[in-house]
């Protein structure tokens, strides 16, 4: 069974700080890596989908990198704002299987 | 498009009762997934469909759970009889193809409480 691990479990940062989280996944038979942003009382929304080793994606102040050979991805947030407070989910696909999600990193940005 | 639509948003039921959760995927999406969210286990896949056909139901906890997709625009997840340990948020998600271009689109979820 594919096991996706995220760290840290939760994180508190001050407004303006930059931060990053880690997602690790099995590298064998890798197919795709997704990042989702999940705000309280809403549904998860896709941020990035990455498939190639060395992929880097960026959306505003948020970016992500992918290393499929060693099985990890980083999500970076530059200059955190209170509206960035959410749970960030990572999910991986192996072969033709559906996404398996990690338990997420809960980010709180303090103004 | 209104996105993935789930109903009801909240359901409170007594142990032993039948519960039916409903999902309308995005038009044109050919994959539909049912996930369950709990504090202990996170988001876990229950079952998924491709072109209305169930592909993998190995995540369904036990025979009390069943899911159907009679057509491309509707799916149900049924629990009969319900138990307190079934209390969780149930999400439906849909996607187009297996190319992972856009990720999954999730519904707003159904928060189920079994008392």
CSV table of C-alpha atoms in Angstrom, one decimal, chain A residues 6-101:
chain,number,residue,atom,x,y,z
A,6,UNK,CA,4.0,14.8,5.4
A,7,UNK,CA,5.9,16.8,7.9
A,8,UNK,CA,5.6,18.7,10.0
A,9,UNK,CA,2.0,17.9,11.2
A,10,UNK,CA,1.4,21.5,12.1
A,11,UNK,CA,3.2,24.8,11.8
A,12,UNK,CA,2.8,28.3,13.3
A,13,UNK,CA,4.6,31.2,11.6
A,14,UNK,CA,4.5,34.9,11.8
A,15,UNK,CA,3.1,37.0,9.0
A,16,UNK,CA,5.9,37.7,6.5
A,17,UNK,CA,7.9,34.6,7.3
A,18,UNK,CA,8.7,32.1,4.6
A,19,UNK,CA,8.1,28.5,5.3
A,20,UNK,CA,8.2,25.0,3.7
A,21,UNK,CA,6.8,21.6,4.2
A,22,UNK,CA,7.8,18.1,3.1
A,23,UNK,CA,6.0,15.3,1.4
A,24,UNK,CA,7.6,11.9,1.1
A,25,UNK,CA,6.3,9.0,-1.1
A,26,UNK,CA,7.5,5.7,-2.5
A,27,UNK,CA,9.7,6.4,-5.5
A,28,UNK,CA,9.1,3.1,-7.3
A,29,UNK,CA,6.6,3.1,-10.1
A,30,UNK,CA,5.9,6.8,-9.5
A,31,UNK,CA,3.2,8.4,-11.6
A,32,UNK,CA,2.2,11.8,-10.2
A,33,UNK,CA,2.3,14.1,-7.2
A,34,UNK,CA,-0.5,16.5,-6.2
A,35,UNK,CA,-0.6,19.3,-3.7
A,36,UNK,CA,-3.9,20.6,-2.4
A,37,UNK,CA,-4.9,23.5,-0.2
A,38,UNK,CA,-7.7,22.8,2.3
A,39,UNK,CA,-9.3,25.7,4.2
A,40,UNK,CA,-11.5,25.0,7.2
A,41,UNK,CA,-15.1,24.3,6.3
A,42,UNK,CA,-14.3,24.1,2.6
A,43,UNK,CA,-13.2,21.3,0.3
A,44,UNK,CA,-9.6,20.6,-0.9
A,45,UNK,CA,-8.5,22.6,-3.9
A,46,UNK,CA,-5.7,21.5,-6.3
A,47,UNK,CA,-2.6,23.7,-6.2
A,48,UNK,CA,-0.1,21.7,-8.3
A,49,UNK,CA,0.1,18.5,-10.2
A,50,UNK,CA,3.7,17.3,-11.0
A,51,UNK,CA,4.8,14.3,-12.9
A,52,UNK,CA,8.4,14.8,-14.0
A,53,UNK,CA,11.5,14.5,-11.8
A,54,UNK,CA,12.9,18.0,-11.2
A,55,UNK,CA,9.5,19.6,-11.9
A,56,UNK,CA,9.0,23.0,-10.3
A,57,UNK,CA,5.6,24.7,-10.2
A,58,UNK,CA,4.7,28.2,-9.0
A,59,UNK,CA,1.5,30.0,-8.2
A,60,UNK,CA,2.0,33.5,-6.7
A,61,UNK,CA,3.9,33.1,-3.5
A,62,UNK,CA,3.6,29.4,-3.4
A,63,UNK,CA,5.9,27.0,-5.2
A,64,UNK,CA,6.7,23.3,-5.2
A,65,UNK,CA,9.5,21.0,-6.3
A,66,UNK,CA,9.6,17.3,-7.0
A,67,UNK,CA,12.3,14.6,-6.7
A,68,UNK,CA,11.0,11.3,-7.9
A,69,UNK,CA,14.2,9.4,-7.6
A,70,UNK,CA,14.4,10.0,-3.8
A,71,UNK,CA,10.7,10.3,-3.3
A,72,UNK,CA,10.1,13.7,-1.9
A,73,UNK,CA,8.4,17.0,-2.7
A,74,UNK,CA,8.7,20.4,-1.0
A,75,UNK,CA,6.0,23.1,-0.8
A,76,UNK,CA,7.3,26.6,-0.2
A,77,UNK,CA,5.4,29.7,0.8
A,78,UNK,CA,7.2,33.0,0.5
A,79,UNK,CA,6.1,35.9,2.8
A,80,UNK,CA,3.3,34.0,4.5
A,81,UNK,CA,0.0,35.9,4.9
A,82,UNK,CA,-2.9,35.1,7.3
A,83,UNK,CA,-5.0,34.0,4.3
A,84,UNK,CA,-2.4,31.2,3.7
A,85,UNK,CA,-3.7,29.5,6.9
A,86,UNK,CA,-5.0,26.1,5.8
A,87,UNK,CA,-4.1,22.5,5.7
A,88,UNK,CA,-1.8,21.5,2.8
A,89,UNK,CA,-2.3,18.0,1.5
A,90,UNK,CA,0.1,16.0,-0.6
A,91,UNK,CA,-1.1,13.0,-2.6
A,92,UNK,CA,0.8,10.5,-4.8
A,93,UNK,CA,-0.1,8.1,-7.5
A,94,UNK,CA,1.8,5.0,-8.3
A,95,UNK,CA,1.2,3.2,-11.6
A,96,UNK,CA,-2.5,3.4,-12.5
A,97,UNK,CA,-3.8,3.6,-9.0
A,98,UNK,CA,-5.8,6.6,-7.6
A,99,UNK,CA,-4.3,9.2,-5.4
A,100,UNK,CA,-3.2,8.3,-1.8
A,101,UNK,CA,-3.2,11.3,0.5
